[in-house]
């Protein structure tokens, strides 16, 4: 587990919780988050909470040289929060609770693992849909990528490693305005674990 952001889906029913505690060796919760790649977890954290940074002289030189941006040291860069985990959890909490309750009723208290797995899978899909839709369906959309970010991606994706001009296909993700979906790596890193 490498994620720094997780949504905990715990049983919140007092009566069910007491019954579950009476059954030894049964899992008690499912944790949904970023799995398998600490770099993606860091990227996800920056997107979830946003960030603000002042450009240093070295960064300004790098961005100016490599991307042709006219940035001066001291310029403030910022990325707004795009809370794909928190917003999904707030919007879908009742659905997840109903899924867990139905799973416990269906599988029984002796197989809580299956009920938690079903709830974790539903939560995973809901978070992935938020990423794909650039916001929770029916809610406010996340801010699109800034023009500066799109320009950096355009320059970065224009050449191959050998220096030849790259053919950018329409489905490659390059140049997309959606902030959380470029290569699909974040989307594929969403998973769950039963504890």
Short mmCIF file of C-alpha atoms in Angstrom, two decimals:
data_model
loop_
_atom_site.label_atom_id
_atom_site.label_comp_id
_atom_site.label_asym_id
_atom_site.label_seq_id
_atom_site.Cartn_x
_atom_site.Cartn_y
_atom_site.Cartn_z
CA UNK A 1 0.00 0.00 0.00
CA UNK A 2 1.52 3.31 -1.06
CA UNK A 3 -1.36 5.73 -1.08
CA UNK A 4 -1.35 8.88 0.95
CA UNK A 5 -5.05 9.49 0.29
CA UNK A 6 -7.65 6.95 1.22
CA UNK A 7 -11.36 6.86 1.90
CA UNK A 8 -12.31 4.59 4.77
CA UNK A 9 -15.59 2.78 4.46
CA UNK A 10 -16.26 1.44 7.93
CA UNK A 11 -19.36 -0.20 9.23
CA UNK A 12 -21.26 2.56 10.97
CA UNK A 13 -24.15 0.49 12.25
CA UNK A 14 -23.67 0.05 16.01
CA UNK A 15 -25.61 -3.19 16.16
CA UNK A 16 -23.86 -4.70 13.14
CA UNK A 17 -20.51 -3.53 14.44
CA UNK A 18 -21.06 -5.32 17.76
CA UNK A 19 -22.10 -8.48 15.94
CA UNK A 20 -19.09 -8.26 13.64
CA UNK A 21 -16.74 -7.84 16.60
CA UNK A 22 -18.21 -10.97 18.14
CA UNK A 23 -17.16 -13.02 15.12
CA UNK A 24 -13.39 -13.61 15.31
CA UNK A 25 -11.05 -13.07 12.37
CA UNK A 26 -13.58 -11.17 10.24
CA UNK A 27 -12.47 -8.07 8.31
CA UNK A 28 -13.89 -4.80 9.61
CA UNK A 29 -13.34 -2.22 6.86
CA UNK A 30 -12.46 -1.57 3.24
CA UNK A 31 -9.96 1.14 2.31
CA UNK A 32 -10.16 2.69 -1.16
CA UNK A 33 -7.18 4.62 -2.49
CA UNK A 34 -4.12 4.74 -4.74
CA UNK A 35 -2.19 1.47 -4.83
CA UNK A 36 1.13 0.32 -6.21
CA UNK A 37 2.90 3.57 -7.10
CA UNK A 38 4.08 6.23 -4.62
CA UNK A 39 4.60 8.76 -7.44
CA UNK A 40 0.96 8.45 -8.50
CA UNK A 41 -0.12 8.76 -4.86
CA UNK A 42 1.86 12.01 -4.61
CA UNK A 43 0.36 13.27 -7.88
CA UNK A 44 -3.11 12.33 -6.59
CA UNK A 45 -2.51 14.22 -3.33
CA UNK A 46 -1.54 17.38 -5.23
CA UNK A 47 -4.68 17.08 -7.34
CA UNK A 48 -6.94 16.28 -4.40
CA UNK A 49 -5.85 19.26 -2.30
CA UNK A 50 -4.31 21.64 -4.87
CA UNK A 51 -1.02 23.51 -4.42
CA UNK A 52 0.62 26.93 -4.62
CA UNK A 53 4.31 27.54 -5.33
CA UNK A 54 6.60 30.45 -6.10
CA UNK A 55 8.89 29.89 -9.07
CA UNK A 56 12.58 29.86 -8.18
CA UNK A 57 15.26 31.22 -10.50
CA UNK A 58 16.33 27.70 -11.42
CA UNK A 59 12.75 26.62 -12.20
CA UNK A 60 12.13 29.77 -14.27
CA UNK A 61 15.27 29.04 -16.30
CA UNK A 62 14.25 25.42 -16.87
CA UNK A 63 10.67 26.27 -17.88
CA UNK A 64 11.82 29.12 -20.11
CA UNK A 65 14.52 27.05 -21.84
CA UNK A 66 12.60 23.78 -22.30
CA UNK A 67 9.06 25.05 -22.80
CA UNK A 68 9.48 28.62 -24.03
CA UNK A 69 7.50 30.06 -21.13
CA UNK A 70 8.32 33.60 -20.10
CA UNK A 71 8.29 33.13 -16.32
CA UNK A 72 10.20 35.29 -13.88
CA UNK A 73 11.50 34.15 -10.50
CA UNK A 74 8.90 34.88 -7.83
CA UNK A 75 5.94 34.22 -10.17
CA UNK A 76 3.26 32.22 -8.36
CA UNK A 77 2.04 28.98 -9.86
CA UNK A 78 -1.04 27.30 -8.48
CA UNK A 79 -3.28 24.36 -9.15
CA UNK A 80 -6.81 24.38 -7.73
CA UNK A 81 -8.06 21.43 -5.68
CA UNK A 82 -9.77 18.70 -7.64
CA UNK A 83 -11.08 16.51 -4.79
CA UNK A 84 -11.90 13.37 -6.73
CA UNK A 85 -11.74 11.17 -3.61
CA UNK A 86 -13.42 13.47 -1.07
CA UNK A 87 -16.12 14.69 -3.46
CA UNK A 88 -16.98 11.14 -4.50
CA UNK A 89 -17.09 9.97 -0.88
CA UNK A 90 -19.39 12.86 0.08
CA UNK A 91 -21.71 12.24 -2.88
CA UNK A 92 -21.78 8.43 -2.68
CA UNK A 93 -21.58 7.71 1.08
CA UNK A 94 -25.28 6.74 1.33
CA UNK A 95 -24.99 4.47 -1.71
CA UNK A 96 -21.93 2.76 -0.25
CA UNK A 97 -23.65 2.31 3.12
CA UNK A 98 -26.68 0.71 1.41
CA UNK A 99 -24.36 -1.56 -0.60
CA UNK A 100 -22.60 -2.70 2.56
CA UNK A 101 -25.88 -3.28 4.39
CA UNK A 102 -27.32 -5.25 1.45
CA UNK A 103 -24.09 -7.27 1.19
CA UNK A 104 -24.21 -8.21 4.87
CA UNK A 105 -27.86 -9.19 4.53
CA UNK A 106 -27.09 -11.28 1.44
CA UNK A 107 -23.83 -12.95 2.53
CA UNK A 108 -24.46 -13.02 6.28
CA UNK A 109 -22.20 -12.08 9.13
CA UNK A 110 -19.96 -15.09 8.63
CA UNK A 111 -18.80 -13.77 5.25
CA UNK A 112 -18.42 -10.04 5.77
CA UNK A 113 -15.40 -10.15 3.43
CA UNK A 114 -17.67 -10.49 0.37
CA UNK A 115 -19.89 -7.61 1.51
CA UNK A 116 -16.85 -5.38 2.03
CA UNK A 117 -15.36 -6.46 -1.32
CA UNK A 118 -18.60 -5.55 -3.13
CA UNK A 119 -18.67 -2.16 -1.40
CA UNK A 120 -14.98 -1.54 -2.17
CA UNK A 121 -15.48 -2.38 -5.84
CA UNK A 122 -18.48 -0.02 -6.10
CA UNK A 123 -16.48 2.76 -4.41
CA UNK A 124 -13.52 2.11 -6.75
CA UNK A 125 -15.79 2.40 -9.81
CA UNK A 126 -17.44 5.58 -8.48
CA UNK A 127 -14.05 7.27 -7.93
CA UNK A 128 -12.87 6.20 -11.38
CA UNK A 129 -16.04 7.68 -12.90
CA UNK A 130 -15.36 10.96 -11.10
CA UNK A 131 -11.89 11.04 -12.67
CA UNK A 132 -13.24 10.21 -16.14
CA UNK A 133 -16.03 12.79 -15.87
CA UNK A 134 -13.78 15.54 -14.43
CA UNK A 135 -16.08 15.78 -11.41
CA UNK A 136 -18.89 13.94 -9.65
CA UNK A 137 -21.85 13.30 -11.96
CA UNK A 138 -24.56 15.81 -11.13
CA UNK A 139 -22.07 17.97 -9.23
CA UNK A 140 -19.73 20.77 -10.11
CA UNK A 141 -17.01 19.96 -12.65
CA UNK A 142 -13.37 20.31 -11.65
CA UNK A 143 -11.39 23.17 -13.22
CA UNK A 144 -9.82 22.22 -16.57
CA UNK A 145 -6.08 22.28 -17.09
CA UNK A 146 -4.59 25.73 -17.40
CA UNK A 147 -3.40 27.00 -20.80
CA UNK A 148 0.18 26.94 -19.47
CA UNK A 149 -0.11 23.26 -18.53
CA UNK A 150 -1.56 22.42 -21.94
CA UNK A 151 1.35 24.28 -23.58
CA UNK A 152 3.88 22.30 -21.52
CA UNK A 153 2.20 19.03 -22.53
CA UNK A 154 2.13 20.09 -26.19
CA UNK A 155 5.88 20.82 -26.19
CA UNK A 156 6.72 17.74 -24.13
CA UNK A 157 4.61 15.42 -26.32
CA UNK A 158 5.70 16.93 -29.65
CA UNK A 159 8.97 14.98 -29.97
CA UNK A 160 9.96 11.37 -29.38
CA UNK A 161 12.96 10.43 -27.25
CA UNK A 162 15.07 10.31 -30.41
CA UNK A 163 14.04 13.86 -31.35
CA UNK A 164 11.61 13.02 -34.15
CA UNK A 165 8.20 14.69 -34.40
CA UNK A 166 5.64 12.59 -32.56
CA UNK A 167 2.30 11.64 -34.12
CA UNK A 168 -0.33 12.41 -31.52
CA UNK A 169 -3.46 10.32 -31.98
CA UNK A 170 -6.81 11.63 -30.87
CA UNK A 171 -7.23 8.91 -28.24
CA UNK A 172 -3.73 9.20 -26.74
CA UNK A 173 -4.92 11.65 -24.10
CA UNK A 174 -2.42 14.34 -25.13
CA UNK A 175 -3.89 17.83 -25.12
CA UNK A 176 -6.97 16.92 -23.14
CA UNK A 177 -8.47 19.68 -21.06
CA UNK A 178 -9.67 17.29 -18.33
CA UNK A 179 -7.35 17.78 -15.41
CA UNK A 180 -7.30 14.27 -13.97
CA UNK A 181 -7.17 12.20 -17.12
CA UNK A 182 -4.18 12.31 -19.45
CA UNK A 183 -2.56 8.87 -19.66
CA UNK A 184 -4.99 6.85 -17.52
CA UNK A 185 -2.36 5.97 -14.90
CA UNK A 186 -4.23 7.65 -12.02
CA UNK A 187 -7.47 5.97 -13.08
CA UNK A 188 -5.83 2.53 -13.13
CA UNK A 189 -4.18 3.09 -9.73
CA UNK A 190 -7.49 3.33 -7.86
CA UNK A 191 -8.04 0.18 -5.85
CA UNK A 192 -9.27 -1.14 -2.52
CA UNK A 193 -8.06 -3.32 0.32
CA UNK A 194 -10.05 -5.13 2.96
CA UNK A 195 -8.67 -4.94 6.49
#
